[in-house]
Amino acid sequence: MATGNSSHRVEALPGTQHVRVEIDGQVVADSTRPVLLYETGYPVRYYLPPEDVRLEHFEPTETHTHCPFKGDASYWSYHGDGRERSDVLWSYPAPPPDLAQITNLMAFYDEAVDIVVEGPGPAT
């Protein structure tokens, strides 16, 4: 489903790719059930089910942001091997109805982690 206006578009589609997320060589997420979020001006983001994320390496933070298209996001920081990366993981607990498929799924900043994607594009 897509949302937005003529100059800004957001669309979430179920994917069939194998998505692996690593931080400093440690696998922190591994999923074959991503939802791909396409948003004007941003790289594709892979939203993963929380059960596919190794949440024991993350701690919720006080950070919250608001997007006029996706709603309010909550963030987590990575704590592993004595290293910390602040606010690298986020989730939308209550996105608008047309983006309901990303509810409580988790996404990572590509710039802060290594994301390896294998397989074809979105499911049709």
One Martini backbone bead per residue (centre of mass of N, CA, C, O) as a GRO file, in nm:
protein
  124
    1MET     BB    1   0.099   0.033   0.017
    2ALA     BB    2   0.027   0.379  -0.030
    3THR     BB    3   0.165   0.699   0.062
    4GLY     BB    4   0.101   1.049   0.032
    5ASN     BB    5   0.218   1.256  -0.220
    6SER     BB    6   0.334   1.383  -0.514
    7SER     BB    7   0.639   1.428  -0.364
    8HIS     BB    8   0.561   1.193  -0.149
    9ARG     BB    9   0.647   0.844  -0.095
   10VAL     BB   10   0.496   0.547   0.059
   11GLU     BB   11   0.600   0.193   0.054
   12ALA     BB   12   0.480  -0.138   0.143
   13LEU     BB   13   0.641  -0.463   0.095
   14PRO     BB   14   0.661  -0.778   0.062
   15GLY     BB   15   0.923  -1.011   0.111
   16THR     BB   16   1.183  -1.279   0.004
   17GLN     BB   17   1.429  -1.214   0.137
   18HIS     BB   18   1.751  -1.240   0.268
   19VAL     BB   19   1.819  -1.091   0.588
   20ARG     BB   20   2.129  -0.955   0.712
   21VAL     BB   21   2.258  -0.833   1.025
   22GLU     BB   22   2.557  -0.642   1.105
   23ILE     BB   23   2.789  -0.590   1.386
   24ASP     BB   24   3.106  -0.628   1.383
   25GLY     BB   25   3.030  -0.937   1.263
   26GLN     BB   26   2.757  -0.953   1.411
   27VAL     BB   27   2.466  -1.117   1.427
   28VAL     BB   28   2.137  -0.936   1.479
   29ALA     BB   29   1.992  -1.040   1.207
   30ASP     BB   30   1.746  -1.288   1.065
   31SER     BB   31   1.559  -1.295   0.751
   32THR     BB   32   1.254  -1.405   0.539
   33ARG     BB   33   1.036  -1.146   0.644
   34PRO     BB   34   1.026  -0.885   0.488
   35VAL     BB   35   0.964  -0.533   0.475
   36LEU     BB   36   0.948  -0.302   0.219
   37LEU     BB   37   1.057   0.041   0.228
   38TYR     BB   38   0.943   0.306   0.028
   39GLU     BB   39   1.108   0.635   0.014
   40THR     BB   40   1.141   0.939  -0.056
   41GLY     BB   41   1.496   0.994  -0.029
   42TYR     BB   42   1.537   0.682   0.044
   43PRO     BB   43   1.634   0.396   0.124
   44VAL     BB   44   1.568   0.096   0.147
   45ARG     BB   45   1.378  -0.067   0.398
   46TYR     BB   46   1.410  -0.329   0.644
   47TYR     BB   47   1.147  -0.495   0.790
   48LEU     BB   48   1.148  -0.683   1.095
   49PRO     BB   49   1.087  -0.921   1.294
   50PRO     BB   50   1.158  -0.939   1.627
   51GLU     BB   51   1.225  -1.257   1.622
   52ASP     BB   52   1.479  -1.178   1.406
   53VAL     BB   53   1.599  -1.026   1.653
   54ARG     BB   54   1.872  -0.968   1.876
   55LEU     BB   55   1.759  -0.812   2.156
   56GLU     BB   56   1.996  -0.863   2.367
   57HIS     BB   57   2.169  -0.618   2.206
   58PHE     BB   58   1.932  -0.428   2.306
   59GLU     BB   59   1.818  -0.089   2.399
   60PRO     BB   60   1.605   0.117   2.498
   61THR     BB   61   1.517   0.449   2.437
   62GLU     BB   62   1.416   0.795   2.451
   63THR     BB   63   1.379   0.792   2.156
   64HIS     BB   64   1.168   1.003   1.945
   65THR     BB   65   0.982   1.017   1.641
   66HIS     BB   66   0.832   1.210   1.366
   67CYS     BB   67   0.620   1.113   1.094
   68PRO     BB   68   0.379   1.214   0.868
   69PHE     BB   69   0.362   0.906   0.733
   70LYS     BB   70   0.442   0.689   0.994
   71GLY     BB   71   0.487   0.836   1.264
   72ASP     BB   72   0.590   0.694   1.567
   73ALA     BB   73   0.917   0.636   1.693
   74SER     BB   74   1.124   0.382   1.824
   75TYR     BB   75   1.436   0.313   2.006
   76TRP     BB   76   1.763   0.144   1.972
   77SER     BB   77   2.056   0.020   2.123
   78TYR     BB   78   2.374  -0.102   2.095
   79HIS     BB   79   2.514  -0.389   2.293
   80GLY     BB   80   2.847  -0.499   2.214
   81ASP     BB   81   3.157  -0.577   2.293
   82GLY     BB   82   3.171  -0.281   2.440
   83ARG     BB   83   2.974  -0.158   2.233
   84GLU     BB   84   2.815   0.141   2.100
   85ARG     BB   85   2.495   0.213   1.927
   86SER     BB   86   2.295   0.467   1.865
   87ASP     BB   87   1.994   0.444   1.731
   88VAL     BB   88   1.980   0.177   1.501
   89LEU     BB   89   1.684   0.107   1.597
   90TRP     BB   90   1.340   0.074   1.476
   91SER     BB   91   0.981   0.155   1.545
   92TYR     BB   92   0.623   0.123   1.465
   93PRO     BB   93   0.346   0.088   1.672
   94ALA     BB   94   0.144   0.325   1.501
   95PRO     BB   95   0.070   0.333   1.212
   96PRO     BB   96  -0.089   0.390   0.956
   97PRO     BB   97  -0.314   0.191   0.796
   98ASP     BB   98  -0.143   0.188   0.512
   99LEU     BB   99   0.117   0.074   0.722
  100ALA     BB  100   0.051  -0.181   0.907
  101GLN     BB  101   0.284  -0.390   0.814
  102ILE     BB  102   0.503  -0.227   1.022
  103THR     BB  103   0.405  -0.311   1.284
  104ASN     BB  104   0.669  -0.368   1.506
  105LEU     BB  105   0.881  -0.350   1.320
  106MET     BB  106   1.236  -0.366   1.226
  107ALA     BB  107   1.492  -0.115   1.175
  108PHE     BB  108   1.793  -0.016   1.003
  109TYR     BB  109   2.075   0.164   0.968
  110ASP     BB  110   2.282   0.139   0.706
  111GLU     BB  111   2.512   0.336   0.824
  112ALA     BB  112   2.553   0.135   1.104
  113VAL     BB  113   2.534  -0.124   0.924
  114ASP     BB  114   2.524  -0.455   0.791
  115ILE     BB  115   2.351  -0.536   0.487
  116VAL     BB  116   2.230  -0.851   0.370
  117VAL     BB  117   2.100  -0.928   0.042
  118GLU     BB  118   1.900  -1.208  -0.071
  119GLY     BB  119   1.735  -1.197  -0.360
  120PRO     BB  120   1.453  -1.094  -0.456
  121GLY     BB  121   1.221  -0.888  -0.454
  122PRO     BB  122   0.923  -0.828  -0.415
  123ALA     BB  123   0.634  -0.948  -0.364
  124THR     BB  124   0.335  -1.030  -0.580
   0.00000   0.00000   0.00000
